[in-house]
XYZ file of C-alpha atoms in Angstrom:
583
model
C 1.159 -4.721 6.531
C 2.420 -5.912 3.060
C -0.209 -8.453 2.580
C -1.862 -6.445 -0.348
C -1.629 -9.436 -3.175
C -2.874 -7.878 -6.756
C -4.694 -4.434 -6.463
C -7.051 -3.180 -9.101
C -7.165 0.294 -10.178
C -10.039 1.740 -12.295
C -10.186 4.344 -14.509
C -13.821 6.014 -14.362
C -14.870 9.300 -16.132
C -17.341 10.092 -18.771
C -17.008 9.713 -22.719
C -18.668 13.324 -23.576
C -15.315 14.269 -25.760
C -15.816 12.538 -28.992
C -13.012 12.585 -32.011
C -15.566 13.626 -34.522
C -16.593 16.466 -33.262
C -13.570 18.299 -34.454
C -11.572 15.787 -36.747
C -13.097 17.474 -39.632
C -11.595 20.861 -38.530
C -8.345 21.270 -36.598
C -6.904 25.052 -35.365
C -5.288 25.399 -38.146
C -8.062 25.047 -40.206
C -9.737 27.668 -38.575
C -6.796 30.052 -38.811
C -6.883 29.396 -42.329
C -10.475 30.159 -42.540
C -9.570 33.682 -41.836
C -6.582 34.423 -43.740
C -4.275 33.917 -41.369
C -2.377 30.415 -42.194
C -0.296 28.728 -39.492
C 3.116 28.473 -40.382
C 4.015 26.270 -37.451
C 1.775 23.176 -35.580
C 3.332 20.992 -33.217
C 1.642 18.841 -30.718
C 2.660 15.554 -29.533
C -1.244 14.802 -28.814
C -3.359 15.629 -32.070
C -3.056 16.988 -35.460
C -4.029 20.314 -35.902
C -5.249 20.065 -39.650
C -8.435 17.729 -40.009
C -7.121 16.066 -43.177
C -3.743 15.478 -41.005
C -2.147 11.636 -41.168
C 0.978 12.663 -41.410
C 3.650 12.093 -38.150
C 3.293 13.999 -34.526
C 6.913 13.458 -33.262
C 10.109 11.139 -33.195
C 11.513 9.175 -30.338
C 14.974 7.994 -29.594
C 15.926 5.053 -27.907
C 18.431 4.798 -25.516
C 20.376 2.588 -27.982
C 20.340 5.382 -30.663
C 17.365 3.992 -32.692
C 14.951 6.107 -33.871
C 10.911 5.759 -34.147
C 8.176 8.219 -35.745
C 4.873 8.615 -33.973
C 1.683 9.018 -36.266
C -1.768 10.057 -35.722
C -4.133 7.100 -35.358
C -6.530 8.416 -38.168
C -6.835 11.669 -40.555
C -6.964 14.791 -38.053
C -7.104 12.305 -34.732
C -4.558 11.679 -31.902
C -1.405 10.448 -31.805
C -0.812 6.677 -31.572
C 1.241 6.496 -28.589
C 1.188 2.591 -28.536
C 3.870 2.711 -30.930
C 6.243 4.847 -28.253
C 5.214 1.960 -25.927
C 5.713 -0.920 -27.532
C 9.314 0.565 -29.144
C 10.469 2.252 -25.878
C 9.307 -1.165 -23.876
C 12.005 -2.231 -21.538
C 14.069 0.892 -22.233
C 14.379 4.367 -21.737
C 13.344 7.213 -24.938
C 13.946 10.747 -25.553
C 11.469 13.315 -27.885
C 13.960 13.790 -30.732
C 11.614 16.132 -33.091
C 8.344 17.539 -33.143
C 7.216 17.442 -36.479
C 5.776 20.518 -37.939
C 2.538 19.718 -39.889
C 2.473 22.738 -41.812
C 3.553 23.071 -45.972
C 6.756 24.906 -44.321
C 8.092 22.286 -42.241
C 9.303 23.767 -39.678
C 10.345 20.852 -37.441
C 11.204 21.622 -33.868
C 15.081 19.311 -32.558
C 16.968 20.023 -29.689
C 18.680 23.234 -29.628
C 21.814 24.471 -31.714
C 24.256 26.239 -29.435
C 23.382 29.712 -28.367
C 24.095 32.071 -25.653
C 22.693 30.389 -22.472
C 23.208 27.016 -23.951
C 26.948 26.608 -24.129
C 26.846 23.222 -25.111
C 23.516 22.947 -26.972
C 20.043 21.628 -25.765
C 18.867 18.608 -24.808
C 15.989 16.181 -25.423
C 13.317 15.468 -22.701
C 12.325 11.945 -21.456
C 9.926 10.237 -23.941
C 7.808 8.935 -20.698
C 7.816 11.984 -18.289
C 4.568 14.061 -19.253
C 1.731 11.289 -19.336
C -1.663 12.966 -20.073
C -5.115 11.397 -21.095
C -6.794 12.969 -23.459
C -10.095 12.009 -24.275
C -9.808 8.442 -22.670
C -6.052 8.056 -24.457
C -2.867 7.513 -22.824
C -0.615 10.746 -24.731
C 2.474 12.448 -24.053
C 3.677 15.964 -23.262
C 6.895 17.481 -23.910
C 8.330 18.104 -20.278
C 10.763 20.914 -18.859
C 12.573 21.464 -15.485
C 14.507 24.286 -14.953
C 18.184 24.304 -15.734
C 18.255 21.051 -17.409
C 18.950 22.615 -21.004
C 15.675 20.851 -22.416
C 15.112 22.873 -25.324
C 13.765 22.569 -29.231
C 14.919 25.001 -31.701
C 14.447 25.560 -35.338
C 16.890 28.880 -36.832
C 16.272 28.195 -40.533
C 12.550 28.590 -40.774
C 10.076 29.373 -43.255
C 6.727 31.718 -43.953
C 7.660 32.519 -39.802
C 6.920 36.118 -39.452
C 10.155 38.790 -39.641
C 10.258 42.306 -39.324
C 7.340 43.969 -38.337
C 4.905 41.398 -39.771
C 1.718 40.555 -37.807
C 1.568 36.888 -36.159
C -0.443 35.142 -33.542
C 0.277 32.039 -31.813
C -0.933 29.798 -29.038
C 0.159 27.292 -26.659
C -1.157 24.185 -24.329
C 0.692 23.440 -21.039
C 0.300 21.895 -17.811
C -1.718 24.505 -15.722
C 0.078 22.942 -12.620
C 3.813 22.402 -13.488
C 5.684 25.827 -13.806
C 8.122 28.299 -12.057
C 8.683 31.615 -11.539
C 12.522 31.685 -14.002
C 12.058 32.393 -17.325
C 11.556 31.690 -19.995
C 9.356 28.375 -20.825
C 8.083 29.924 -24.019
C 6.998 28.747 -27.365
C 7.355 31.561 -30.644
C 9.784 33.667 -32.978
C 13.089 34.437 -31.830
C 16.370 35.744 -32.660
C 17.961 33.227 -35.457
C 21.430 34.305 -33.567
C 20.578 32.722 -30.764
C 21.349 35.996 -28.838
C 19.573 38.594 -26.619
C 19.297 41.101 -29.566
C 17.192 43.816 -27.663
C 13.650 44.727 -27.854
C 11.457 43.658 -29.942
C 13.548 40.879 -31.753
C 11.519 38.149 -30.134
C 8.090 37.651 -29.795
C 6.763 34.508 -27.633
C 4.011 33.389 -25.316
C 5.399 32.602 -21.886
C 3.459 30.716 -18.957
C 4.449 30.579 -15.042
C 4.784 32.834 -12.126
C 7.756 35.558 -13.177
C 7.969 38.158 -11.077
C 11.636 39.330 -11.380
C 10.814 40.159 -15.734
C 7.447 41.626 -15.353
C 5.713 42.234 -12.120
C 3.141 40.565 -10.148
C -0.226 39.891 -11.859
C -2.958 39.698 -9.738
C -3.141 36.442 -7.259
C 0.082 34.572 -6.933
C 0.368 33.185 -10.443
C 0.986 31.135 -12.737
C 0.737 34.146 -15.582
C 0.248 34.355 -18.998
C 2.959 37.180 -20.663
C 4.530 38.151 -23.615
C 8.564 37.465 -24.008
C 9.291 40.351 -26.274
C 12.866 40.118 -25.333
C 14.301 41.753 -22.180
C 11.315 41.260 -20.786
C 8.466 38.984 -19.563
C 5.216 41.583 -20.672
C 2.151 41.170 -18.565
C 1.270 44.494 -19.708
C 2.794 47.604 -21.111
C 6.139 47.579 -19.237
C 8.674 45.082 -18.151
C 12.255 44.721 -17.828
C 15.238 42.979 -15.599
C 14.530 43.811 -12.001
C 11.229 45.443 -12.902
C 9.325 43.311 -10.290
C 11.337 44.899 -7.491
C 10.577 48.232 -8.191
C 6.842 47.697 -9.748
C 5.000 45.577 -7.137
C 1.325 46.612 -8.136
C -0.163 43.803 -9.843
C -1.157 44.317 -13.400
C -4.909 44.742 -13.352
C -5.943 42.490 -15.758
C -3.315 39.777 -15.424
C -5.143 36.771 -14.068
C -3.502 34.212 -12.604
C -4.759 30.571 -14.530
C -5.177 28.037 -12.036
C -6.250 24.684 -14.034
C -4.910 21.430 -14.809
C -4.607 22.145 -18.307
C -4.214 26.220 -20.157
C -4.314 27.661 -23.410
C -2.123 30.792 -23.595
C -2.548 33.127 -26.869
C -0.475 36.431 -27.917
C -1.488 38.378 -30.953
C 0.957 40.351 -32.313
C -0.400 42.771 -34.934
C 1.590 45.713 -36.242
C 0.284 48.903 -34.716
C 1.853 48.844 -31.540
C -0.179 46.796 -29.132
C 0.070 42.873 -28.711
C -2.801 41.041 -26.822
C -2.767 37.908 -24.002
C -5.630 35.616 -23.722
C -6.157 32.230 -21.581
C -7.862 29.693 -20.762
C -8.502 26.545 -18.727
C -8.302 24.192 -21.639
C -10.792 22.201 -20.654
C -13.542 25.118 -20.805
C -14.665 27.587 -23.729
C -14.272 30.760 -21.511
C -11.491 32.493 -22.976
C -10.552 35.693 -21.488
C -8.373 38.653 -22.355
C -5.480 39.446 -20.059
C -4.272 42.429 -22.090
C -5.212 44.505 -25.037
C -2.970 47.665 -25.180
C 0.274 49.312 -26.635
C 3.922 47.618 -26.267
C 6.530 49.382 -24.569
C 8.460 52.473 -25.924
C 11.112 51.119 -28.169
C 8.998 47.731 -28.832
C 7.509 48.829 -31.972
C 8.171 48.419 -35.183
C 9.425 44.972 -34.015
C 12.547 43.557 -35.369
C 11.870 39.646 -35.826
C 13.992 37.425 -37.108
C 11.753 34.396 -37.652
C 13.464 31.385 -35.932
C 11.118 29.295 -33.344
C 11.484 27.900 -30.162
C 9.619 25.422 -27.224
C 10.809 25.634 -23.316
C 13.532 28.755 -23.383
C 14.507 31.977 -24.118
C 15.796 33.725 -27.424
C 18.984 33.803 -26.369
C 18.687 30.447 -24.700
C 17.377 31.292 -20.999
C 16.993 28.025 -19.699
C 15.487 28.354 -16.040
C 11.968 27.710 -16.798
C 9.765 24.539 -15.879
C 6.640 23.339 -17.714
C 5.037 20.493 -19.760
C 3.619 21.814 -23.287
C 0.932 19.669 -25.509
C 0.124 21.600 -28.574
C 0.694 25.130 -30.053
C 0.505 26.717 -33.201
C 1.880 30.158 -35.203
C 0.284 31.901 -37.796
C 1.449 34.938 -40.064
C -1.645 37.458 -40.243
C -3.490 38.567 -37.041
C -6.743 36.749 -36.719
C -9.971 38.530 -35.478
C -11.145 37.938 -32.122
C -13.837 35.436 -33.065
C -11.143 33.083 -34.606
C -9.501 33.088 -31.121
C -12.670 31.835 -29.759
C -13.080 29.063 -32.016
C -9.726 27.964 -31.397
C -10.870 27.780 -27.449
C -13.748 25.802 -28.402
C -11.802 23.639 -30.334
C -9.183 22.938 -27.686
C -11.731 22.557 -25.157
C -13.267 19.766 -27.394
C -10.120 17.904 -27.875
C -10.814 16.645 -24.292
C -7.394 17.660 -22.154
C -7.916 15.462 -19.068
C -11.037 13.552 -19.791
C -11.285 9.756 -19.163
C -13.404 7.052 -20.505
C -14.075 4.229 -18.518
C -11.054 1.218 -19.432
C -10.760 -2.041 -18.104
C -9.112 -2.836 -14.609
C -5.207 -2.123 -14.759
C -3.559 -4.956 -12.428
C -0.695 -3.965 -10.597
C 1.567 -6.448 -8.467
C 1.974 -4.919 -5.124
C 3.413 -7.344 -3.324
C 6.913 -6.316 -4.311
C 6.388 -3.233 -1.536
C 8.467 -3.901 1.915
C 10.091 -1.574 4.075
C 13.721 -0.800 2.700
C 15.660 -1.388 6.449
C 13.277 -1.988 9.146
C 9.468 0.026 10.150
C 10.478 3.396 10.585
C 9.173 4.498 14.073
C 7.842 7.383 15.070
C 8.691 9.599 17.259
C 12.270 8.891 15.642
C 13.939 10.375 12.008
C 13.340 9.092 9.075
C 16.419 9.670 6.301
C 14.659 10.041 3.095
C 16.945 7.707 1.022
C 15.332 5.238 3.470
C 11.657 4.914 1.396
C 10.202 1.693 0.959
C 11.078 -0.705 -1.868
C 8.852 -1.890 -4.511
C 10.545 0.365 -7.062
C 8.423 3.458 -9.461
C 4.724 3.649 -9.177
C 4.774 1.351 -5.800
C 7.479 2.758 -3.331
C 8.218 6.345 -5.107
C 6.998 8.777 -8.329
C 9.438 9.340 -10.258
C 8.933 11.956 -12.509
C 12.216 12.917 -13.460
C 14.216 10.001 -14.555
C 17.069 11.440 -16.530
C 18.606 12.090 -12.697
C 18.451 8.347 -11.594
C 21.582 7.258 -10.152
C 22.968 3.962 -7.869
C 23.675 6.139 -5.548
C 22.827 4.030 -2.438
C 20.554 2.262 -3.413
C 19.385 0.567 -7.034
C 16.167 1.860 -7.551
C 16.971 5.487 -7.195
C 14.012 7.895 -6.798
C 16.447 10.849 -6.914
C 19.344 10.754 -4.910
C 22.012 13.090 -4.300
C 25.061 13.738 -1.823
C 25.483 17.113 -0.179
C 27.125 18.371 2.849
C 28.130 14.661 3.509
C 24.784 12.935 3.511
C 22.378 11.301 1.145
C 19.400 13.595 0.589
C 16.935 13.766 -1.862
C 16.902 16.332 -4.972
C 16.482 17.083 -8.276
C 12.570 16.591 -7.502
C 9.440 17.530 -9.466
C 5.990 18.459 -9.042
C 3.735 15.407 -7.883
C 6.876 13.197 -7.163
C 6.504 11.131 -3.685
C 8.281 8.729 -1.440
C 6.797 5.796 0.734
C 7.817 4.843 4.306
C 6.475 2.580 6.323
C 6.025 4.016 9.775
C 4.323 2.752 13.142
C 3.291 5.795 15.202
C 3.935 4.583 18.805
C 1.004 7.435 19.993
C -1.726 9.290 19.090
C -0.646 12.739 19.823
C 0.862 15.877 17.994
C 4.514 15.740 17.222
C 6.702 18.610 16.520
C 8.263 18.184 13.236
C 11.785 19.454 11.769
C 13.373 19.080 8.568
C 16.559 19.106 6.831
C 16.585 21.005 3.945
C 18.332 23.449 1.332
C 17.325 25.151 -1.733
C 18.698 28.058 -3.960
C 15.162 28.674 -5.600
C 12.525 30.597 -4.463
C 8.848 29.159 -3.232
C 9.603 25.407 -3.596
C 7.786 23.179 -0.769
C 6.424 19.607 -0.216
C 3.744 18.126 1.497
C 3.403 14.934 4.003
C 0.364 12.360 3.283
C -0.048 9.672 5.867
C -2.355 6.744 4.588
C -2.946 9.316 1.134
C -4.462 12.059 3.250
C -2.583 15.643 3.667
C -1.399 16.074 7.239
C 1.022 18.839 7.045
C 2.895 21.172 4.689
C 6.072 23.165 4.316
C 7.144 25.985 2.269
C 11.462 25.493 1.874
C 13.021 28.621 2.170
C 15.937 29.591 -0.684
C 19.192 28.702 2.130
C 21.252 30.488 -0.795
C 22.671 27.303 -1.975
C 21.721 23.658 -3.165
C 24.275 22.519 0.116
C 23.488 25.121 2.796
C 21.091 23.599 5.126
C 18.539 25.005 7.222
C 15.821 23.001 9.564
C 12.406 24.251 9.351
C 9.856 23.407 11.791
C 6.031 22.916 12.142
C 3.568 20.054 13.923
C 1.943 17.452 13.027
C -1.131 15.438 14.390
C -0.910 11.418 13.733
C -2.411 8.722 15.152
C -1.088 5.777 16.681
C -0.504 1.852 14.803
C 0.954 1.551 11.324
C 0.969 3.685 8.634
C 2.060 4.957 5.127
C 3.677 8.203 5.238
C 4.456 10.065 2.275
C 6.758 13.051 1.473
C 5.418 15.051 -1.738
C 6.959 17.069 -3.549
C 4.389 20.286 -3.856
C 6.777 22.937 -5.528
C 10.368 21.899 -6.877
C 13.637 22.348 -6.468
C 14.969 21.507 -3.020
C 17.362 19.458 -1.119
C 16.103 17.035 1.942
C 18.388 15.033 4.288
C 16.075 13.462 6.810
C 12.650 14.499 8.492
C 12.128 13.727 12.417
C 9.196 13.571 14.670
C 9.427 14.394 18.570
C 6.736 14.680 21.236
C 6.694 18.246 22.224
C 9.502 19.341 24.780
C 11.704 16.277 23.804
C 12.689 17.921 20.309
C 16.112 17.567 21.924
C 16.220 13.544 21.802
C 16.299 13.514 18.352
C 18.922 15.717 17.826
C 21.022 12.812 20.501
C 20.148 10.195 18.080
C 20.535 12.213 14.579
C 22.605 9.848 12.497
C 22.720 7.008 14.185
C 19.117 5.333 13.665
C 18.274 2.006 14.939
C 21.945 1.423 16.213
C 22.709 1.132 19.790
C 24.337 4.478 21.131
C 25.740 4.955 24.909
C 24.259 8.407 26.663
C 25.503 9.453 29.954
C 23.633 11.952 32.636
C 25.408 14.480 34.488
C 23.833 16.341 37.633
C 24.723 20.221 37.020
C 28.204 20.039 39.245
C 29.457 17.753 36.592
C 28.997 14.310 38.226
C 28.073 11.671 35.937
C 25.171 10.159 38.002
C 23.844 7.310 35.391
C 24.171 6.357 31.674
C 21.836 4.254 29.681
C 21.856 2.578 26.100
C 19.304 3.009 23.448
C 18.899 3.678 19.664
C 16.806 6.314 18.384
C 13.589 4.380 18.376
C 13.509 3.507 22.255
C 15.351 6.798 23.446
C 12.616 8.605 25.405
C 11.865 5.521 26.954
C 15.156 4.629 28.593
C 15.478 8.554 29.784
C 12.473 7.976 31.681
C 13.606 4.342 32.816
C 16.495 6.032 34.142
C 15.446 9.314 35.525
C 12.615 7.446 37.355
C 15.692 6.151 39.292
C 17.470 9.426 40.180
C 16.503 12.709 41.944
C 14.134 15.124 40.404
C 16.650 18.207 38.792
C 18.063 19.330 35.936
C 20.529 17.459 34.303
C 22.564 17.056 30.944
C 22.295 14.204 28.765
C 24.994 13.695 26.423
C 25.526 10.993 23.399
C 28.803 9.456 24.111
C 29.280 8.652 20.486
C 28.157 11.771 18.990
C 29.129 14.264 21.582
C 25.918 16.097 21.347
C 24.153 16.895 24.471
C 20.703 18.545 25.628
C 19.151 19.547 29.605
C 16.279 17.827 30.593
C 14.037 18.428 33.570
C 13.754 15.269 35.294
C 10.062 15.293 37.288
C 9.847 11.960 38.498
């Protein structure tokens, strides 16, 4: 079923996004325009000035070397085939994100603070593709926990005090988390929770726990103003347990691409505004006062991308672009800044030439995997990343079993898969020995909340699971559910919907022979002995057979003994289960 030879994948979309429609004026142009200057611009994608030609963002190879990435022309995009062609062969990190301000205020991996004992750490160079506007670009990308974080403490023009500042942000509508804090903004220069009002940042995902629901299930857009994830007028640790109303106005942004704004004037409110960032319809999420003891702010004028002030480092996301201005604009300036993001072309595609990719590297890793039998996930097909897995999330490849390691982990004494990401996936090459609906179980753990994958077989969605939080990364649980498949030979794939989960193996069983697989957990395609006991004890047959053939030779051998009840037990294993014989 290999017999694919060279495969041709095309690119088609239309061309409506054009460079010149805003080359000649960037966001911070328009800012300026008002009287409210930015002070910071980052963006691994674009410049942000029109007269821009300056540098995006640096790249490190994994031999220390170090490489600049420009814009291709004044105010365009950034030329990412100079990250490819110097990262070629190797592996890169994002070692600075140039500010393209007069200030300078140039974004590296984090200092020490509180929550980051031993400092941040760079993100893979290679881990947020996006197209923009037919281009190839890359975003800076964030899982939770994995201390990814750019800081700058020793800023300049940043607003302090009580002075009035906007900013704005681009992310990934569809990679975030409900921890906190992937933020961009001002922060505390200690690096330390310094109470309210000392921080003032624009946050995006699906906090709860800081802030309260918002209406629909999230992802949010909310204000970080330091002990506290602001959707609205209050917030505070724990406040989502005791404040379950949603906020009325707090939308949840479901889009491939956002723009998240706070204002920040100094009278006592702030205001929220998104966006899908491929639209002009910008719309206000709040507009109201701050929280007693929230005004007059206390800034102190440092900036940061993918934490918290102090360092909070459980938050997921992928951010593009964002700027931070001293001076709070008028509401028309926001709107141009929508329209200009909008026209920068976040997602759209221009019609390339054919990419060729070699397939004919892809073959089953062991043997076809059959089903109804289990499948151990370390078990996916080989042809390496792109072909046999996604691999999002390379800075946790290992040997571990295998070379070409999607993933891998050890827990509880078994392979399983982990440290996954959203839109990661494994292959398996499966032959479905009938057409029928199979109860399904799985093997999993998690200590987050809402994480979850999906199962594709030949690319279409055939079932999906929500993993509950077991309380730890190594406590399993099974959860259950069926699935419909039809008979022959297939490609199954197990998708990672929501991160942050263990799996150890998935099995299939007709329904009422769950039990069989639970005889043969362990010990795939390797001969096992089973004996059959009548319920006084006396062994009355045995039988081999490996997990793939197990049904089979039950029903081989209970077609030879008297109709009953009897126990089958795996002589190797000890496990045992009661079957009804009928025959």
């Amino acid at each position: 079923m290999f017999g694919f030879g060279k495969m041709a994948l095309v690119v088609l979309g239309t061309a409506g996004f054009g460079l010149g429609a805003y080359a000649v004026e960037g966001p911070c142009d328009i800012y300026a325009a008002a009287g409210t200057p930015c002070v910071t611009a980052h963006s691994t994608t674009r410049a942000l000035f029109g007269k821009y030609t300056g540098n995006l963002y640096q790249v490190r190879r994994a031999d220390g070397q170090l490489k600049d990435i420009p814009v291709e022309t004044a105010g365009g995009y950034a030329k990412s085939s100079v990250q490819d062609d110097f990262c070629k062969g190797t592996t890169c990190t994002i070692s600075k994100l140039y500010d393209q301000t007069e200030y300078h205020n140039d974004l590296v991996k984090s200092p020490k603070v509180f929550w980051l004992k031993e400092g941040g750490k760079e993100t893979n160079a290679t881990a947020a593709p996006v197209t923009v506007n037919g281009r190839k670009l890359y975003g800076i990308y964030k899982t939770a926990w994995s201390a990814i974080s750019y800081r700058n403490n020793a800023t300049k023009g940043v607003a302090t005090g009580d002075q009035e500042e906007a900013m704005y942000m681009v992310v990934n509508g569809r990679h975030y988390n409900e921890k906190c804090c992937f933020n961009y903004g001002n922060v505390e220069t200690t690096g330390n929770d310094d109470g309210p009002g000392t921080m003032e940042a624009v946050y995006f995902g699906s906090d709860t726990e800081w802030g309260g629901p918002g209406l629909g299930d999230g992802p949010w857009i909310a204000a970080d103003l330091e002990d506290g994830v602001f959707k609205g007028s209050d917030a505070g640790y724990l406040y989502g347990k005791t404040h379950t109303t949603p906020w009325p106005t707090a939308q949840s942004f479901k889009a491939d691409f956002v723009t998240a704004m706070l204002t920040g004037p100094n009278d006592g409110t702030f205001q929220l505004k998104g966006a899908d960032a491929q639209t002009e319809n910008l719309i206000t999420v709040w507009d109201g006062p701050r929280k007693q003891g929230y005004h007059p702010r206390k800034l102190q004028g440092a900036v940061v991308l993918a934490s918290g002030g102090d360092g909070s480092d459980g938050g997921a996301g992928t951010f593009y672009e964002g700027a931070m201005t001293i001076g709070n604009p008028p509401a028309e300036v926001d709107v141009k800044i929508q329209k200009n993001i909008a026209a920068a072309g976040y997602g759209s595609v221009v019609e390339i030439q054919p990419v060729v990719i070699d397939s004919s590297t892809l073959a089953v890793y062991k043997d076809t995997l059959q089903i109804p039998g289990i499948i151990q996930v370390e078990d996916y097909d080989k042809g390496g990343n792109g072909l046999a897995f996604n691999d999002i999330d390379t800075e946790h490849e290992t040997t571990l079993y295998r070379e070409d390691n999607v993933g891998l982990d050890s827990a509880s004494g078994a392979f399983v898969y982990g440290w996954s990401s959203v839109g990661e996936w494994m292959r398996y090459s499966v032959n479905v020995k009938e057409s029928v609906e199979y109860d399904f179980t799985a093997r999993v753990a998690s200590a987050s909340e809402a994480s979850g994958f999906s199962l594709l077989l030949d690319e279409k969605e055939v079932a999906k699971f929500t993993v509950p939080n077991t309380g730890d990364w190594k406590i399993f649980e099974e959860i259950k559910g069926k699935v419909t498949l039809p008979a022959g030979s297939h490609v199954l794939k197990l998708h990672s919907d929501a991160p942050y989960f263990n799996v150890d193996w998935i099995k299939f069983a007709k329904p009422g022979t769950e039990g069989f697989a639970s005889l043969a957990a362990g010990f795939v395609n390797v001969n096992q002995t089973y004996n059959v006991f009548d319920i006084r004890g006396n062994k009355v047959a045995f039988f081999n057979a490996n997990s793939g053939n197990l049904m089979d030779s039950w029903n081989a051998t209970a077609s030879k003994i008297p109709a009953g009840i009897y126990l089958v037990m795996n002589v190797n294993s000890g496990k045992s289960i009661r079957l009804k014989n009928t025959f």
